[in-house]
Coordinates of C-alpha atoms in Angstrom, one line a residue:
M25 CA -62.0 -32.8 44.0
N26 CA -61.4 -33.6 40.4
L27 CA -59.5 -30.9 38.4
G28 CA -61.6 -31.8 35.3
S29 CA -64.7 -30.4 37.0
F30 CA -63.5 -26.9 36.3
F31 CA -64.0 -27.2 32.6
S32 CA -67.4 -26.8 31.0
G33 CA -68.6 -29.9 29.1
K34 CA -70.6 -28.0 26.5
K35 CA -67.9 -25.4 25.8
N36 CA -65.4 -28.3 25.7
R37 CA -67.3 -30.0 22.8
E38 CA -67.8 -26.7 20.9
G39 CA -64.1 -25.8 21.2
L40 CA -63.1 -29.2 19.9
D41 CA -65.4 -28.9 16.8
L42 CA -63.8 -25.5 16.0
G43 CA -60.2 -26.6 16.9
L44 CA -60.4 -29.7 14.7
R45 CA -62.0 -27.9 11.7
K46 CA -58.8 -27.7 9.5
T47 CA -57.8 -31.3 10.3
K48 CA -61.3 -32.5 9.5
E49 CA -61.5 -30.6 6.3
S50 CA -58.2 -32.1 5.0
F51 CA -58.9 -35.6 6.5
F52 CA -62.4 -36.1 5.1
A53 CA -61.6 -34.6 1.7
K54 CA -58.7 -37.0 1.2
I55 CA -60.7 -40.0 2.4
A56 CA -63.5 -39.1 0.1
R57 CA -61.1 -39.0 -2.8
A58 CA -59.7 -42.4 -1.9
I59 CA -63.1 -44.1 -1.9
T60 CA -64.9 -42.1 -4.7
G61 CA -66.3 -44.4 -7.4
K62 CA -65.3 -47.6 -5.4
T63 CA -67.3 -50.1 -3.5
A64 CA -64.7 -52.7 -2.5
I65 CA -62.0 -51.9 0.1
D66 CA -59.0 -53.0 -2.0
A67 CA -55.2 -52.6 -1.5
E68 CA -55.1 -49.3 -3.4
T69 CA -57.9 -47.9 -1.2
L70 CA -56.0 -48.9 2.0
D71 CA -52.8 -47.4 0.7
E72 CA -54.5 -44.1 0.1
I73 CA -56.2 -44.1 3.5
E74 CA -52.8 -44.8 5.1
E75 CA -51.3 -41.9 3.2
T76 CA -54.2 -39.7 4.5
L77 CA -53.5 -40.7 8.1
I78 CA -49.8 -40.0 7.7
G79 CA -50.6 -36.6 6.1
A80 CA -52.7 -35.7 9.2
D81 CA -49.6 -36.4 11.2
V82 CA -51.0 -39.5 12.9
G83 CA -47.5 -41.0 12.4
A84 CA -46.3 -43.9 10.2
A85 CA -46.3 -46.5 13.0
T86 CA -49.8 -45.6 14.2
A87 CA -51.2 -45.3 10.7
A88 CA -49.8 -48.8 9.8
K89 CA -51.4 -50.2 13.0
I90 CA -54.8 -48.7 12.0
I91 CA -54.5 -50.0 8.4
N92 CA -53.5 -53.5 9.5
N93 CA -56.5 -53.7 11.8
L94 CA -58.7 -52.4 9.0
Q95 CA -57.2 -55.0 6.7
E96 CA -57.9 -57.8 9.2
R97 CA -61.5 -56.7 9.5
V98 CA -61.9 -56.8 5.8
K99 CA -60.5 -60.3 5.6
K100 CA -62.9 -61.5 8.3
N101 CA -65.9 -59.9 6.8
N102 CA -66.0 -59.8 3.0
K103 CA -69.3 -57.9 3.1
L104 CA -67.5 -54.7 4.2
D105 CA -67.3 -52.0 1.6
T106 CA -66.2 -48.4 1.3
A107 CA -69.4 -47.2 3.0
D108 CA -68.1 -48.8 6.1
I109 CA -64.8 -47.0 6.1
Y110 CA -65.7 -44.1 8.4
P111 CA -67.3 -46.1 11.2
I112 CA -64.5 -48.7 11.1
L113 CA -61.8 -45.9 11.3
K114 CA -63.7 -44.3 14.1
E115 CA -63.8 -47.5 16.1
E116 CA -60.1 -48.3 15.5
I117 CA -58.9 -44.8 16.4
A118 CA -61.0 -44.8 19.6
A119 CA -59.6 -48.2 20.6
L120 CA -56.0 -47.0 20.1
M121 CA -56.6 -43.9 22.2
S122 CA -58.1 -45.9 25.0
A123 CA -55.5 -48.6 25.3
G124 CA -53.5 -48.7 28.6
K125 CA -54.0 -45.1 29.6
N126 CA -55.6 -43.5 32.6
T127 CA -57.1 -40.4 31.0
A128 CA -59.2 -39.4 34.0
A129 CA -58.4 -35.9 35.3
P130 CA -56.4 -36.0 38.5
E131 CA -57.8 -35.7 42.0
M132 CA -56.5 -32.8 44.2
P133 CA -54.8 -33.9 47.4
Q134 CA -56.3 -33.0 50.8
G135 CA -54.8 -30.4 52.9
M136 CA -52.1 -29.2 50.6
P137 CA -51.7 -27.4 47.2
Y138 CA -51.7 -29.4 44.0
I139 CA -48.3 -28.7 42.4
I140 CA -48.0 -28.7 38.6
L141 CA -44.6 -28.6 37.0
V142 CA -44.8 -27.4 33.4
V143 CA -42.1 -28.4 30.8
G144 CA -41.7 -28.0 27.1
V145 CA -39.6 -26.3 24.4
N146 CA -39.6 -22.6 23.8
G147 CA -42.4 -21.5 21.5
A148 CA -44.7 -24.5 22.3
G149 CA -47.2 -22.3 24.2
K150 CA -46.0 -23.3 27.7
T151 CA -46.5 -19.9 29.4
T152 CA -49.8 -19.3 27.7
T153 CA -51.1 -22.7 28.7
I154 CA -50.1 -21.9 32.3
G155 CA -52.1 -18.7 32.1
K156 CA -55.1 -20.4 30.7
L157 CA -55.0 -23.2 33.3
A158 CA -54.8 -20.6 36.1
Q159 CA -57.8 -18.8 34.6
H160 CA -59.9 -22.0 34.6
F161 CA -59.0 -22.9 38.1
K162 CA -59.6 -19.4 39.5
T163 CA -62.9 -19.1 37.7
G164 CA -63.8 -22.3 39.3
G165 CA -63.1 -20.9 42.8
L166 CA -59.6 -22.2 43.4
K167 CA -56.8 -20.2 44.8
V168 CA -53.8 -20.3 42.4
V169 CA -50.2 -19.3 42.7
L170 CA -47.8 -19.1 39.7
G171 CA -44.1 -19.6 39.7
A172 CA -41.9 -17.9 37.0
G173 CA -39.2 -20.6 36.8
D174 CA -38.2 -20.1 33.2
T175 CA -35.6 -17.7 34.3
F176 CA -33.3 -18.0 31.2
R177 CA -35.7 -16.0 29.0
A178 CA -36.8 -12.5 30.1
A179 CA -39.8 -12.8 27.8
A180 CA -41.0 -15.9 29.6
V181 CA -40.9 -14.2 33.0
E182 CA -42.6 -11.0 31.7
Q183 CA -45.2 -12.9 29.8
L184 CA -46.2 -14.9 32.9
K185 CA -46.3 -11.7 35.0
I186 CA -48.7 -10.3 32.4
W187 CA -51.0 -13.3 32.7
A188 CA -50.9 -13.1 36.5
A189 CA -51.9 -9.5 36.4
R190 CA -54.6 -10.1 33.8
I191 CA -56.3 -12.8 35.9
D192 CA -55.3 -11.4 39.3
V193 CA -53.4 -14.3 40.8
P194 CA -50.1 -14.0 42.8
I195 CA -46.8 -14.8 41.0
I196 CA -43.5 -15.7 42.5
S197 CA -40.6 -14.4 40.5
R198 CA -36.9 -13.6 41.1
G199 CA -36.4 -12.2 37.6
M200 CA -34.1 -13.4 34.7
N201 CA -31.1 -15.6 35.4
A202 CA -32.3 -16.5 38.9
D203 CA -32.0 -20.1 40.1
P204 CA -35.1 -21.9 38.8
S205 CA -35.2 -24.3 41.7
A206 CA -35.1 -21.4 44.1
V207 CA -38.2 -19.9 42.3
A208 CA -39.9 -23.3 42.5
F209 CA -39.1 -23.6 46.3
D210 CA -40.4 -20.1 47.0
T211 CA -43.6 -20.8 44.9
V212 CA -44.5 -24.0 46.8
Q213 CA -43.6 -22.4 50.1
S214 CA -45.8 -19.4 49.3
A215 CA -48.7 -21.6 48.1
V216 CA -48.6 -23.5 51.4
A217 CA -48.5 -20.3 53.4
Q218 CA -51.4 -18.8 51.5
K219 CA -53.4 -22.0 51.7
A220 CA -53.6 -22.0 47.9
D221 CA -55.3 -24.9 46.1
V222 CA -53.0 -25.1 43.1
A223 CA -49.4 -23.9 42.3
I224 CA -48.3 -23.9 38.6
I225 CA -44.5 -23.6 38.0
D226 CA -43.0 -22.8 34.7
T227 CA -39.6 -24.3 33.8
A228 CA -36.9 -23.5 31.2
G229 CA -37.8 -24.6 27.7
R230 CA -34.5 -26.1 26.6
L231 CA -33.9 -29.4 25.0
H232 CA -30.5 -29.0 23.4
N233 CA -28.7 -30.1 26.5
K234 CA -30.4 -33.2 27.9
A235 CA -28.0 -33.7 30.8
G236 CA -28.5 -30.0 31.9
L237 CA -32.2 -30.2 31.6
M238 CA -32.4 -33.5 33.5
N239 CA -30.2 -32.1 36.3
E240 CA -32.2 -28.9 36.5
L241 CA -35.6 -30.7 36.7
A242 CA -34.2 -33.2 39.3
K243 CA -33.0 -30.3 41.4
I244 CA -36.4 -28.6 41.2
R245 CA -38.1 -31.8 42.3
R246 CA -35.7 -32.2 45.3
V247 CA -36.2 -28.6 46.6
I248 CA -40.0 -28.6 46.3
Q249 CA -40.2 -32.0 48.0
K250 CA -38.6 -30.3 51.0
V251 CA -41.9 -28.5 51.4
I252 CA -44.3 -31.1 50.1
P253 CA -42.7 -34.6 49.9
T254 CA -45.3 -35.9 47.4
A255 CA -44.8 -33.0 44.9
P256 CA -44.9 -32.4 42.1
H257 CA -48.3 -34.0 41.7
E258 CA -48.3 -33.5 37.9
V259 CA -45.5 -32.9 35.3
L260 CA -47.3 -31.4 32.3
L261 CA -45.5 -31.4 28.9
V262 CA -46.7 -28.7 26.5
L263 CA -46.4 -29.6 22.8
D264 CA -47.3 -27.5 19.7
A265 CA -49.7 -29.6 17.6
S266 CA -48.8 -27.6 14.5
T267 CA -45.3 -29.1 14.5
G268 CA -46.7 -32.6 13.8
Q269 CA -44.1 -35.3 14.1
N270 CA -41.7 -32.9 15.8
A271 CA -44.2 -32.9 18.7
I272 CA -44.0 -36.7 18.9
E273 CA -40.2 -36.5 18.9
Q274 CA -40.2 -33.8 21.7
C275 CA -42.5 -36.1 23.7
R276 CA -40.0 -38.9 23.3
E277 CA -37.0 -36.8 24.3
F278 CA -38.7 -35.2 27.3
S279 CA -39.9 -38.6 28.5
K280 CA -36.3 -39.7 28.6
V281 CA -35.2 -36.9 31.0
T282 CA -38.2 -36.5 33.3
G283 CA -41.3 -38.3 34.5
I284 CA -44.0 -36.8 32.3
T285 CA -47.5 -37.5 33.7
S286 CA -49.7 -35.6 31.3
I287 CA -49.6 -33.7 28.0
A288 CA -51.2 -30.4 26.7
L289 CA -51.3 -30.0 22.9
T290 CA -51.6 -26.3 21.8
K291 CA -52.4 -24.5 18.6
L292 CA -54.8 -27.2 17.4
D293 CA -57.1 -24.7 15.8
G294 CA -54.4 -23.4 13.4
T295 CA -53.3 -26.7 11.9
A296 CA -54.5 -29.6 9.8
K297 CA -52.1 -31.8 11.7
G298 CA -54.5 -32.6 14.5
G299 CA -53.9 -36.3 13.9
V300 CA -50.8 -35.9 16.1
V301 CA -53.1 -36.3 19.1
I302 CA -53.9 -39.8 17.9
G303 CA -50.2 -40.6 17.3
I304 CA -49.1 -39.4 20.8
S305 CA -52.0 -41.2 22.5
D306 CA -51.0 -44.4 20.7
Q307 CA -47.2 -44.3 21.1
F308 CA -46.8 -43.1 24.7
N309 CA -48.5 -44.3 27.8
I310 CA -49.0 -40.7 28.9
P311 CA -52.5 -39.2 28.9
V312 CA -53.2 -36.1 26.8
R313 CA -54.9 -33.8 29.4
Y314 CA -55.5 -30.5 27.6
L315 CA -56.0 -29.1 24.1
G316 CA -55.4 -25.5 23.2
V317 CA -57.9 -24.4 20.6
G318 CA -57.4 -20.6 20.4
E319 CA -55.7 -17.5 21.9
K320 CA -58.3 -16.4 24.5
A321 CA -57.9 -17.3 28.1
D322 CA -60.8 -19.8 28.0
D323 CA -59.6 -21.5 24.8
L324 CA -58.2 -24.5 26.7
R325 CA -60.2 -27.7 26.6
L326 CA -60.0 -30.7 28.9
F327 CA -59.2 -33.6 26.6
D328 CA -61.8 -36.4 26.4
K329 CA -60.9 -39.2 24.0
D330 CA -64.5 -40.0 23.2
E331 CA -65.4 -36.3 22.5
F332 CA -62.2 -36.0 20.4
V333 CA -63.1 -39.0 18.2
E334 CA -66.8 -37.9 17.9
S335 CA -65.7 -34.4 16.9
L336 CA -63.1 -35.7 14.4
F337 CA -65.7 -37.7 12.6
K338 CA -68.5 -35.2 12.8
R339 CA -69.4 -33.9 9.3

């Protein structure tokens, strides 16, 4: 069974339109200013479009790539003018987001729980994302178990307990300062015993000590593999979209210390920096899996690159 099947297609598209509103307003306003009163796509126009892309936190490297491709297309076809800017940008961004990535939602293994290990810095929306995921899966008829493995912050443990109570799913917790790997082991063991479909395990949101983080995550992997040798089936990195380029840097740093297999970008609705989704898709061979577009339990959207690009360019 595909995990993406638990997300409504129509609600997905509506959520994206709302979540990208601030980014679109800023993006299109600046592009419009760059081409107003012009017909030819000249060097000045390209510079202004590049600045607009960087301002939307696409990132300098990705923006340069888009502009270089745009420049090449102008050279090959001298009939292109500013009226062609939007469809060309749309094509180039879609191509970048499609290159070399398996963006299909993962399949659940047969006869065992699907284990998701969630990582990310404090404040990125990690615990909230876990709660929203659990809500989606439970609403879809799956049995879910949560693991409160971020034991270095009392608030993280308590917040996850609140989510578990709200959506009525079991949670495994040993409280603050407990060994995170012990919590992870108990969570996976409990999920197997309860014949759960999915277990979602929170981890400490620390990045200041890479060696400590790497050792901790490696230990968690080892202990859960004593129960399910193929686990974790997914390592989900949660990033705050409103931090723009900092989110890209966090992705780079976490990728160095653990095997990230997917990304969730949160707080997209509150920022004009939604272009960071494009930058992350371009710079890392890691699929963006989920987008957070609001505070409510169902305000989590399954990422679809085609829907994202369509929504970004919908006016």
